[in-house]
Coordinates of C-alpha atoms (C1' of nucleotides) in Angstrom, one line a residue:
Chain A
X259 CA 1.1 -30.8 15.8
X260 CA -1.9 -29.6 17.8
X261 CA -0.6 -26.0 18.3
X262 CA 0.2 -25.1 14.8
X263 CA -0.9 -21.8 13.5
X264 CA -4.2 -21.5 11.7
X265 CA -5.1 -18.1 10.2
X266 CA -7.8 -17.0 7.8
X267 CA -8.5 -14.2 5.3
X268 CA -12.2 -13.4 5.6
X269 CA -13.3 -11.0 2.9
X270 CA -16.9 -9.9 2.4
X271 CA -18.0 -9.9 -1.2
X272 CA -19.4 -6.4 -1.1
X273 CA -17.0 -4.9 -3.6
X274 CA -13.7 -5.0 -5.4
X275 CA -10.7 -6.4 -3.5
X276 CA -8.9 -3.3 -2.6
X277 CA -5.3 -3.1 -1.6
X278 CA -6.0 -2.8 2.1
X279 CA -7.9 -6.1 2.1
X280 CA -5.2 -7.7 0.0
X281 CA -2.5 -6.5 2.3
X282 CA -4.4 -8.1 5.2
X283 CA -4.5 -11.3 3.2
X284 CA -0.8 -11.1 2.5
X285 CA 0.1 -10.7 6.2
X286 CA -2.1 -13.7 7.1
X287 CA -0.5 -15.7 4.4
X288 CA 3.0 -14.7 5.3
X289 CA 2.4 -15.4 8.9
X290 CA 1.0 -18.9 8.0
X291 CA 3.8 -19.7 5.6
X292 CA 6.5 -18.4 8.0
X293 CA 5.2 -20.7 10.8
X294 CA 4.3 -23.7 8.7
X295 CA 0.7 -23.1 9.5
X296 CA -2.6 -23.2 7.6
X297 CA -4.0 -20.3 5.6
X298 CA -7.8 -20.4 5.2
X299 CA -10.1 -18.4 3.0
X300 CA -13.6 -17.7 4.3
X301 CA -16.1 -15.7 2.4
X302 CA -18.2 -13.7 4.8
X303 CA -21.3 -13.3 2.6
X304 CA -23.8 -12.5 5.3
X305 CA -24.9 -9.1 3.9
X306 CA -27.4 -10.0 1.3
X307 CA -28.3 -6.5 0.5
X308 CA -24.7 -5.3 -0.3
X309 CA -23.6 -8.5 -2.0
X310 CA -21.8 -7.7 -5.3
X311 CA -22.0 -10.1 -8.2
X312 CA -18.5 -11.4 -9.2
X313 CA -16.8 -10.0 -6.1
X314 CA -15.8 -13.4 -4.8
X315 CA -14.1 -14.3 -8.1
X316 CA -12.3 -11.0 -8.2
X317 CA -11.0 -11.5 -4.7
X318 CA -9.9 -15.0 -5.4
X319 CA -8.3 -14.0 -8.6
X320 CA -6.4 -11.3 -6.8
X321 CA -5.1 -13.8 -4.3
X322 CA -4.1 -16.2 -7.1
X323 CA -2.4 -13.5 -9.1
X324 CA -0.2 -12.6 -6.1
X325 CA 0.5 -16.3 -5.4
X326 CA -1.3 -16.3 -2.1
X327 CA -2.4 -19.9 -2.2
X328 CA -4.8 -21.1 0.5
X329 CA -4.9 -24.5 2.2
X330 CA -8.6 -24.6 3.1
X331 CA -11.7 -23.1 1.7
X332 CA -13.1 -21.0 0.4
X333 CA -15.8 -21.5 3.0
X334 CA -19.0 -19.6 2.6
X335 CA -20.9 -18.3 5.6
X336 CA -24.1 -18.3 3.7
X337 CA -23.9 -22.1 3.6
X338 CA -23.4 -22.4 7.4
X339 CA -26.4 -20.6 8.7
X340 CA -27.6 -23.4 11.0
X341 CA -24.3 -23.1 12.9
X342 CA -25.0 -19.5 13.7
X343 CA -28.6 -20.2 14.6
X344 CA -27.6 -22.9 17.0
X345 CA -25.1 -20.6 18.7
X346 CA -27.7 -17.8 18.9
X347 CA -30.2 -20.2 20.3
X348 CA -27.9 -21.4 22.9
X349 CA -27.0 -17.9 23.9
X350 CA -30.7 -17.1 24.3
X351 CA -31.4 -20.1 26.4
X352 CA -28.4 -19.4 28.5
X353 CA -29.7 -15.9 29.1
X354 CA -26.8 -14.3 27.3
X355 CA -29.0 -13.1 24.4
X356 CA -32.6 -12.1 23.8
X357 CA -35.1 -11.4 21.1
X358 CA -35.6 -7.8 20.2
X359 CA -38.8 -6.7 18.4
X360 CA -38.0 -3.1 17.9
X361 CA -38.7 -1.8 14.4
X362 CA -36.0 -0.3 12.3
X363 CA -38.0 2.9 12.4
X364 CA -38.0 3.0 16.1
X365 CA -34.3 2.4 16.3
X366 CA -33.6 5.1 13.8
X367 CA -35.7 7.6 15.7
X368 CA -34.1 6.6 18.9
X369 CA -30.7 7.2 17.5
X370 CA -31.6 10.5 16.0
X371 CA -32.9 11.6 19.4
X372 CA -29.7 10.4 21.1
X373 CA -27.5 12.3 18.6
X374 CA -29.6 15.4 19.0
X375 CA -29.2 15.3 22.7
X376 CA -25.5 14.6 22.2
X377 CA -25.7 11.3 23.9
X378 CA -23.8 8.2 22.8
X379 CA -26.0 6.4 20.3
X380 CA -26.8 2.9 21.1
X381 CA -29.7 0.5 21.6
X382 CA -31.7 1.4 24.7
X383 CA -32.3 -2.2 25.7
X384 CA -36.1 -1.9 25.7
X385 CA -36.5 -5.6 24.8
X386 CA -33.8 -6.9 27.1
X387 CA -36.1 -7.8 29.9
X388 CA -39.4 -8.6 28.2
X389 CA -41.7 -10.9 30.1
X390 CA -43.0 -14.1 28.6
X391 CA -46.3 -12.4 28.1
X392 CA -44.9 -9.3 26.4
X393 CA -42.9 -11.6 24.1
X394 CA -46.0 -13.6 23.2
X395 CA -47.8 -10.5 22.3
X396 CA -45.1 -9.3 20.0
X397 CA -44.9 -12.7 18.4
X398 CA -48.7 -12.6 17.9
X399 CA -48.3 -9.3 16.0
X400 CA -46.2 -11.3 13.6
X401 CA -42.9 -9.4 14.2
X402 CA -39.8 -11.3 13.3
X403 CA -37.3 -10.5 16.0
X404 CA -33.6 -10.1 15.9
X405 CA -31.3 -11.7 18.5
X406 CA -29.3 -9.3 20.6
X407 CA -26.4 -10.0 22.9
X408 CA -26.9 -9.2 26.5
X409 CA -23.8 -7.1 27.1
X410 CA -22.7 -7.0 30.7
X411 CA -23.7 -3.6 32.2
X412 CA -20.5 -3.2 34.2
X413 CA -17.0 -4.4 34.3
X414 CA -14.2 -4.2 31.8
X415 CA -13.2 -6.3 28.8
X416 CA -9.5 -6.4 28.2
X417 CA -7.3 -8.3 25.8
X418 CA -3.7 -8.3 24.7
X419 CA -3.4 -7.4 21.1
X420 CA -0.2 -8.8 19.6
X421 CA 0.5 -5.5 17.9
X422 CA -1.2 -2.9 20.1
X423 CA -0.5 -4.3 23.5
X424 CA -3.2 -4.3 26.2
X425 CA -6.4 -2.7 25.2
X426 CA -9.2 -2.0 27.8
X427 CA -12.8 -1.2 27.2
X428 CA -15.5 -0.4 29.7
X429 CA -18.5 -2.8 29.2
X430 CA -21.0 -0.1 29.6
X431 CA -19.8 1.6 26.4
X432 CA -20.8 -1.5 24.4
X433 CA -24.4 -1.7 23.5
X434 CA -26.5 -4.8 23.0
X435 CA -25.4 -5.5 19.4
X436 CA -27.3 -7.7 17.0
X437 CA -26.2 -11.3 16.6
X438 CA -28.9 -12.6 14.2
X439 CA -30.7 -10.4 11.8
X440 CA -34.4 -10.7 11.0
X441 CA -33.6 -12.2 7.6
X442 CA -32.0 -15.1 9.3
X443 CA -28.4 -14.2 8.5
X444 CA -25.9 -13.6 11.3
X445 CA -24.1 -10.4 11.8
X446 CA -20.3 -10.3 11.3
X447 CA -19.8 -10.5 15.1
X448 CA -21.6 -13.8 15.6
X449 CA -20.5 -15.5 12.4
X450 CA -17.0 -14.5 12.8
X451 CA -16.7 -15.8 16.4
X452 CA -18.5 -19.0 15.6
X453 CA -16.4 -19.8 12.6
X454 CA -13.1 -18.8 14.0
X455 CA -13.8 -21.2 16.8
X456 CA -15.1 -24.0 14.6
X457 CA -12.2 -23.6 12.2
X458 CA -9.8 -23.5 15.1
X459 CA -8.3 -20.2 14.1
X460 CA -5.3 -19.4 16.4
X461 CA -4.5 -15.9 15.3
X462 CA -6.9 -13.3 14.0
X463 CA -5.0 -10.8 11.8
X464 CA -7.3 -8.2 10.6
X465 CA -7.5 -4.5 9.9
X466 CA -7.4 -1.9 12.6
X467 CA -10.9 -0.9 12.0
X468 CA -11.9 -4.0 14.0
X469 CA -10.0 -3.1 17.1
X470 CA -13.1 -1.4 18.6
X471 CA -15.2 -4.5 17.9
X472 CA -12.9 -6.9 19.6
X473 CA -14.3 -6.6 23.1
X474 CA -17.7 -7.7 21.7
X475 CA -16.0 -10.7 20.2
X476 CA -14.2 -11.4 23.5
X477 CA -17.5 -11.2 25.3
X478 CA -19.0 -13.6 22.8
X479 CA -16.2 -16.1 23.1
X480 CA -16.7 -16.0 26.8
X481 CA -20.5 -16.5 26.7
X482 CA -20.1 -19.3 24.2
X483 CA -17.4 -20.9 26.3
X484 CA -14.9 -20.8 23.5
X485 CA -11.2 -20.2 23.9
X486 CA -10.5 -16.9 22.1
X487 CA -7.7 -16.7 19.5
X488 CA -4.9 -14.2 19.6
X489 CA -5.7 -10.9 18.0
X490 CA -3.4 -8.8 15.9
X491 CA -4.8 -5.7 14.4
X492 CA -3.0 -4.4 11.3
X493 CA -2.6 -0.7 10.5
X494 CA -4.8 0.7 7.8
X495 CA -3.8 1.8 4.3
X496 CA -4.9 5.4 3.6
X497 CA -5.2 7.5 0.5
X498 CA -2.9 10.4 -0.2
X499 CA -5.2 12.7 1.7
X500 CA -5.1 10.4 4.7
X501 CA -8.7 9.4 4.3
X502 CA -9.8 5.8 4.1
X503 CA -9.0 4.4 0.7
X504 CA -11.8 4.9 -1.9
X505 CA -12.3 5.0 -5.6
X506 CA -11.4 8.7 -5.9
X507 CA -7.8 7.8 -4.8
X508 CA -7.2 6.2 -8.1
X509 CA -6.3 2.5 -8.3
X510 CA -7.5 0.8 -5.1
X511 CA -8.5 -2.5 -6.5
X512 CA -5.7 -5.1 -6.9
X513 CA -7.1 -5.9 -10.3
X514 CA -6.3 -2.4 -11.5
X515 CA -2.7 -2.9 -10.6
X516 CA -2.5 -6.0 -12.6
X517 CA -4.1 -4.2 -15.6
X518 CA -1.6 -1.3 -15.2
X519 CA 1.3 -3.7 -15.6
X520 CA 2.6 -4.2 -12.1
X521 CA 4.3 -7.5 -11.4
X522 CA 2.7 -9.6 -8.7
X523 CA 6.2 -10.1 -7.1
X524 CA 6.7 -6.4 -6.9
X525 CA 3.2 -5.9 -5.5
X526 CA 3.8 -8.5 -2.8
X527 CA 7.1 -6.9 -1.8
X528 CA 5.6 -3.4 -1.8
X529 CA 2.5 -4.3 0.1
X530 CA 4.6 -6.2 2.7
X531 CA 6.5 -3.1 3.4
X532 CA 3.3 -1.1 4.1
X533 CA 3.1 -1.6 7.8
X534 CA 6.0 -4.0 8.2
X535 CA 9.7 -3.7 7.8
X536 CA 12.7 -6.0 8.2
X537 CA 15.3 -3.5 9.3
X538 CA 16.5 0.0 8.6
X539 CA 17.7 -0.7 5.1
X540 CA 16.3 -3.7 3.3
X541 CA 13.8 -2.8 0.6
X542 CA 13.9 -5.6 -1.9
X543 CA 12.6 -8.7 -0.4
X544 CA 11.4 -11.4 -2.8
X545 CA 8.8 -13.8 -1.6
X546 CA 11.1 -16.4 0.0
X547 CA 12.9 -13.8 2.0
X548 CA 9.6 -12.3 3.0
X549 CA 8.3 -15.6 4.3
X550 CA 11.4 -16.4 6.2
X551 CA 11.7 -13.0 7.9
X552 CA 8.1 -12.0 8.5
X553 CA 7.1 -11.5 12.0
X554 CA 4.2 -9.8 13.9
X555 CA 6.7 -8.0 16.2
X556 CA 7.8 -5.9 13.3
X557 CA 4.4 -4.8 12.2
X558 CA 3.9 -1.0 12.7
X559 CA 1.0 0.7 14.4
X560 CA 0.6 3.7 12.2
X561 CA -1.6 3.9 9.1
X562 CA 0.3 4.0 5.8
X563 CA -0.2 5.9 2.6
X564 CA 0.4 4.1 -0.6
X565 CA 3.3 5.8 -2.4
X566 CA 2.9 5.3 -6.1
X567 CA 6.4 6.6 -7.0
X568 CA 8.0 4.0 -4.8
X569 CA 5.8 1.3 -6.2
X570 CA 6.8 2.3 -9.7
X571 CA 10.5 2.2 -8.7
X572 CA 10.1 -1.2 -7.1
X573 CA 8.2 -2.6 -10.1
X574 CA 11.1 -1.4 -12.3
X575 CA 13.6 -3.2 -10.1
X576 CA 11.6 -6.4 -10.5
X577 CA 11.1 -5.9 -14.2
X578 CA 14.8 -5.6 -14.7
X579 CA 15.4 -8.7 -12.6
X580 CA 13.3 -10.9 -14.9
X581 CA 14.9 -13.1 -17.5
X582 CA 14.6 -11.7 -21.0
X583 CA 12.2 -14.4 -22.0
X584 CA 10.1 -14.1 -19.0
X585 CA 9.8 -10.4 -19.5
X586 CA 8.9 -10.8 -23.1
X587 CA 6.2 -13.3 -22.3
X588 CA 4.7 -11.0 -19.7
X589 CA 4.9 -8.0 -21.9
X590 CA 3.2 -9.7 -24.8
X591 CA -0.4 -9.2 -23.8
X592 CA 0.3 -5.5 -23.0
X593 CA 1.8 -5.0 -26.4
X594 CA -1.1 -6.6 -28.0
X595 CA -3.6 -4.4 -26.2
X596 CA -1.5 -1.3 -26.0
X597 CA -0.2 -0.9 -29.6
X598 CA -2.3 1.1 -32.0
X599 CA -5.0 -0.8 -33.9
X600 CA -3.2 -0.1 -37.2
X601 CA -0.3 -2.4 -36.2
X602 CA -0.9 -5.7 -37.9
X603 CA -1.7 -8.7 -35.6
X604 CA -0.6 -11.2 -34.7
X605 CA 2.6 -9.5 -33.7
X606 CA 5.8 -11.2 -34.7
X607 CA 7.3 -12.8 -31.7
X608 CA 10.7 -12.9 -33.3
X609 CA 10.7 -9.2 -33.9
X610 CA 9.5 -8.6 -30.4
X611 CA 12.3 -10.7 -29.0
X612 CA 14.8 -8.4 -30.6
X613 CA 13.1 -5.3 -29.3
X614 CA 12.6 -6.3 -25.7
X615 CA 16.2 -6.1 -24.6
X616 CA 16.1 -2.4 -25.4
X617 CA 12.8 -1.9 -23.5
X618 CA 13.3 -4.0 -20.4
X619 CA 15.7 -1.8 -18.6
X620 CA 13.5 1.3 -19.3
X621 CA 10.0 0.1 -18.4
X622 CA 8.6 0.7 -14.9
X623 CA 5.4 -1.1 -15.7
X624 CA 4.4 -3.6 -18.3
X625 CA 1.8 -1.2 -19.6
X626 CA 4.5 1.2 -20.5
X627 CA 6.1 -1.3 -22.8
X628 CA 3.7 -0.6 -25.6
X629 CA 4.3 3.1 -25.4
X630 CA 8.1 2.7 -25.2
X631 CA 8.2 0.3 -28.1
X632 CA 5.6 1.9 -30.3
X633 CA 7.9 3.4 -32.9
X634 CA 9.2 -0.1 -33.6
X635 CA 5.8 -1.1 -35.0
X636 CA 4.0 1.9 -36.6
X637 CA 4.5 2.9 -40.2
X638 CA 4.1 6.6 -39.8
X639 CA 6.1 8.5 -37.2
X640 CA 4.5 11.6 -35.9
X641 CA 6.7 14.4 -34.6
X642 CA 7.4 18.0 -34.9
X643 CA 10.0 18.7 -37.6
X644 CA 11.8 21.1 -35.2
X645 CA 12.9 18.2 -33.2
X646 CA 15.2 17.2 -36.0
X647 CA 17.2 20.4 -35.6
X648 CA 19.3 20.0 -32.5
X649 CA 21.1 22.6 -30.4
X650 CA 23.5 24.6 -32.4
X651 CA 22.1 23.3 -35.7
X652 CA 19.9 24.8 -38.3
X653 CA 17.7 23.4 -41.0
X654 CA 20.5 23.2 -43.5
X655 CA 23.0 21.5 -41.3
X656 CA 20.4 19.0 -40.1
X657 CA 19.4 18.2 -43.7
X658 CA 23.0 17.8 -44.7
X659 CA 23.7 15.6 -41.7
X660 CA 20.8 13.3 -42.5
X661 CA 21.5 13.3 -46.2
X662 CA 25.1 12.3 -45.7
X663 CA 24.2 9.7 -43.1
X664 CA 21.7 8.2 -45.5
X665 CA 24.3 7.9 -48.2
X666 CA 26.7 6.2 -45.9
X667 CA 24.1 3.8 -44.7
X668 CA 22.8 2.8 -48.1
X669 CA 25.7 0.6 -49.1
X670 CA 26.0 -1.1 -45.7
X671 CA 25.7 -4.8 -45.9
X672 CA 25.8 -5.6 -42.3
X673 CA 23.4 -3.5 -40.4
X674 CA 24.3 -4.3 -36.8
X675 CA 25.1 -1.9 -34.0
X676 CA 28.8 -2.3 -34.3
X677 CA 28.9 -1.6 -38.0
X678 CA 26.6 1.4 -37.6
X679 CA 28.9 2.9 -35.0
X680 CA 31.9 2.4 -37.1
X681 CA 30.2 4.4 -39.9
X682 CA 28.4 7.0 -38.0
X683 CA 30.8 8.0 -35.2
X684 CA 33.5 9.3 -37.5
X685 CA 30.8 11.0 -39.6
X686 CA 30.0 13.4 -36.9
X687 CA 33.5 14.8 -36.8
X688 CA 33.6 14.8 -40.6
X689 CA 30.5 17.0 -40.6
X690 CA 31.9 19.2 -37.9
X691 CA 29.1 18.1 -35.5
X692 CA 29.2 16.8 -32.0
X693 CA 28.1 13.2 -31.8
X694 CA 25.1 14.2 -29.8
X695 CA 24.0 16.5 -32.6
X696 CA 24.3 13.9 -35.4
X697 CA 22.9 11.1 -33.3
X698 CA 20.1 13.3 -32.0
X699 CA 19.0 14.2 -35.5
X700 CA 19.1 10.5 -36.5
X701 CA 17.3 9.4 -33.4
X702 CA 14.4 11.7 -34.1
X703 CA 14.3 10.7 -37.7
X704 CA 14.3 7.1 -36.9
X705 CA 12.2 6.9 -33.7
X706 CA 10.2 10.2 -33.8
X707 CA 11.4 11.0 -30.3
X708 CA 14.3 12.6 -28.4
X709 CA 14.4 9.9 -25.8
X710 CA 14.8 6.4 -26.9
X711 CA 17.0 3.3 -26.5
X712 CA 20.6 3.6 -27.8
X713 CA 20.7 4.6 -31.4
X714 CA 22.8 1.9 -33.1
X715 CA 20.9 -0.9 -31.4
X716 CA 17.6 0.7 -32.2
X717 CA 18.5 1.2 -35.9
X718 CA 19.8 -2.4 -36.1
X719 CA 16.5 -3.8 -34.9
X720 CA 14.6 -1.5 -37.2
X721 CA 16.7 -2.7 -40.1
X722 CA 18.3 -0.8 -43.0
X723 CA 15.3 -0.4 -45.2
X724 CA 13.1 1.0 -42.5
X725 CA 15.8 3.4 -41.3
X726 CA 16.5 4.7 -44.7
X727 CA 12.8 5.2 -45.4
X728 CA 12.5 7.1 -42.1
X729 CA 15.5 9.3 -42.8
X730 CA 14.0 10.1 -46.2
X731 CA 10.8 11.0 -44.6
X732 CA 12.7 13.2 -42.1
X733 CA 14.4 15.0 -45.0
X734 CA 11.0 15.6 -46.5
X735 CA 9.8 17.2 -43.3
X736 CA 12.7 19.5 -43.1
X737 CA 12.2 20.6 -46.7
X738 CA 8.5 21.3 -46.0
X739 CA 9.3 23.0 -42.8
X740 CA 11.5 25.4 -44.7
X741 CA 9.0 26.6 -47.2
Chain B
rG256 C1' -21.0 13.5 21.6
rG257 C1' -18.8 8.7 23.7
rC258 C1' -15.1 4.9 23.4
rG259 C1' -10.4 3.2 21.4
rC260 C1' -5.9 4.0 18.9
rA261 C1' -2.1 6.7 16.7
rU262 C1' 1.5 11.0 15.8
rU263 C1' 9.9 10.4 13.3
rC264 C1' 12.1 14.1 6.4
rG265 C1' 6.6 15.2 1.1
rU266 C1' 5.8 9.5 1.3
rC267 C1' 7.3 4.4 3.3
rU268 C1' 10.2 3.5 7.4
rA269 C1' 14.8 2.4 11.3
rG270 C1' 15.0 3.6 16.2
rU271 C1' 12.4 0.3 22.8
rG272 C1' 17.0 5.9 27.9
rG273 C1' 23.5 7.3 26.3
rC274 C1' 26.2 3.9 20.0
rU275 C1' 22.1 9.5 17.0
rU276 C1' 25.5 16.1 14.8
rA277 C1' 18.1 10.9 14.2
rG278 C1' 19.9 6.0 9.7
rG279 C1' 17.8 3.9 5.0
rA280 C1' 14.3 3.9 0.6
rC281 C1' 11.2 6.5 -3.0
rA282 C1' 10.6 11.3 -5.0
rC283 C1' 13.6 16.0 -5.8
rC284 C1' 18.5 18.7 -7.0
rU285 C1' 23.9 18.5 -8.5
rC286 C1' 27.9 16.0 -10.6
rC287 C1' 30.1 11.5 -13.0
rC288 C1' 29.3 7.8 -16.8
rU289 C1' 27.2 8.9 -21.7
rC290 C1' 24.6 9.5 -28.7
rU291 C1' 19.3 10.9 -25.8
rC292 C1' 16.5 8.1 -22.2
rA293 C1' 16.9 4.4 -18.6
rA294 C1' 20.1 2.0 -15.4
rG295 C1' 24.5 2.7 -12.4
rG296 C1' 28.1 5.6 -9.3
rA297 C1' 29.2 10.0 -6.0
rG298 C1' 27.1 14.1 -3.5
rG299 C1' 23.1 17.6 -1.7
rA300 C1' 18.8 19.4 0.2
rG301 C1' 14.9 17.6 3.3
rA302 C1' 12.6 15.7 10.4
rU303 C1' 13.1 21.9 16.2
rC304 C1' 11.2 13.2 16.4
rA305 C1' 2.9 17.0 16.7
rC306 C1' 2.8 20.5 21.0
rC307 C1' 3.4 21.7 26.4
rG308 C1' 5.1 20.1 31.0
rG309 C1' 7.4 16.3 34.1
rU310 C1' 10.9 12.0 35.5
rU311 C1' 16.3 11.4 34.7
rC312 C1' 23.2 13.1 35.0
rG313 C1' 20.9 12.1 30.1
rA314 C1' 14.5 11.2 26.3
rA315 C1' 12.4 10.5 19.6
rU316 C1' 12.5 6.6 23.3
rC317 C1' 9.3 6.7 30.2
rC318 C1' 4.9 9.7 32.6
rG319 C1' 0.9 13.5 32.3
rG320 C1' -1.9 17.0 29.6
rU321 C1' -3.2 19.4 24.9
rA322 C1' -3.9 19.4 19.6
rU323 C1' -4.6 16.8 15.3
rG324 C1' -5.8 12.5 12.6
rC325 C1' -7.9 7.7 12.1
rG326 C1' -11.3 3.8 13.6
rC327 C1' -15.8 2.2 16.0
rU328 C1' -20.3 3.9 17.8
rA329 C1' -25.9 -0.2 11.7
rC330 C1' -30.8 -5.8 11.5
rC331 C1' -22.5 -3.3 7.0
rA332 C1' -18.5 -5.8 7.1

RNA sequence: GGCGCAUUCGUCUAGUGGCUUAGGACACCUCCCUCUCAAGGAGGAGAUCACCGGUUCGAAUCCGGUAUGCGCUACCA
């Protein structure tokens, strides 16, 4: 198959893998998997100054976590420098590029002047038509030049973006951009075009911020005699204030989402729906459905804001869909790191297995599991004594209720949910209380909170001794509170 | 400043000239279920489809202008 799809995810290791980049990777991956094509990872490490240690691993980890497996790469542009040099050289000898000896200072001053005069900033092309003699003089001064592209001074560059339709740019608005920097590294523009050609990329799916650069790339393809790929620019993901995503928007790195207990499957589903939709109602689309239904035609053109509430909801949906064992295994590390230090380690897996059914349907993130289950593990419960006294009750009736309950529970041999219900439900009526009142007092006594999993199941897991001890402690609190 | 692009409930979105009194989801509110919470069920509120003008028998959908926002305008990607 000569015409099969080849796409790439081309991150630059200048920082953490934020959700916008990851969403771009996802769309590339979905597009490749949908069409039976090839997904390639290429690290664009051409900016030596901004390179961040460990960034590549973080990016690759993020992809692996989400299950975005790649078929080729990762390739590193820093290891392919000759290729870019050759291309630049060829462009120079063809007359499509030239050496520029302007100093950074001169460029900066020039730009400042242009801005001051409210003119469009851009290189003034001083070195575009240097004579051999002038060039030789500059070389003699020991200046290492950059290579600039000789952008056509007139005409238009147009292309048909798969998502945005036909886009037209006037060539005279594009300046002579740099292809090769003086440190020998290529700029994004050169490296990107050379590699996309060499790697036979058929579709370039990248963020919208590249739309304005695309005419430069088209011009380069043309000058190099390469067949350009199809372009599809993806809408951006913005922060809640509609500004470009940055650290102050909270979690922006995909690794943070993992740490906060989001499931990769939920993350994939959620991210896929940021800028893409199947129809007017389908929200839950697990990976296989995503792959089979993904299409560029249904990618939207408007920037999206990441809605945490909806992510939380969706993560809850995925958590509930897990098998109990799977959920337990995934929750384990979060329990281990989230439970107070005083709780003895290693945690008992058997005990945890009995707790998790009560937690699974209530957790929206794995990180919440530790908090939701904490009272199952700690020795001392910490709560305000007033919580023991429910609506329509007072200290006396609360004490009496707990005291009586304690007496009835003590002789119980079987301490399962059913037996507990048989004993406690009638007790409420006997005490002249509503079930909510009795159970509420017991719930607080036994869990320290007013919202918890169902009482009988909870008590059953806690066990008779622990329940009795906690009820005793609650009675103590009530007595102290009354002094 | 120049160039490019966008604009439907708070947010994600459906919608490509009549099927639309603009549909769904999250969040919010009410009710049901119920020992609390969660989940689930039933309802509700929430969008003059940015604005102005035009084309048309008919426009969220087509055209023009304005506003706002975003992106690019680096020897960053």
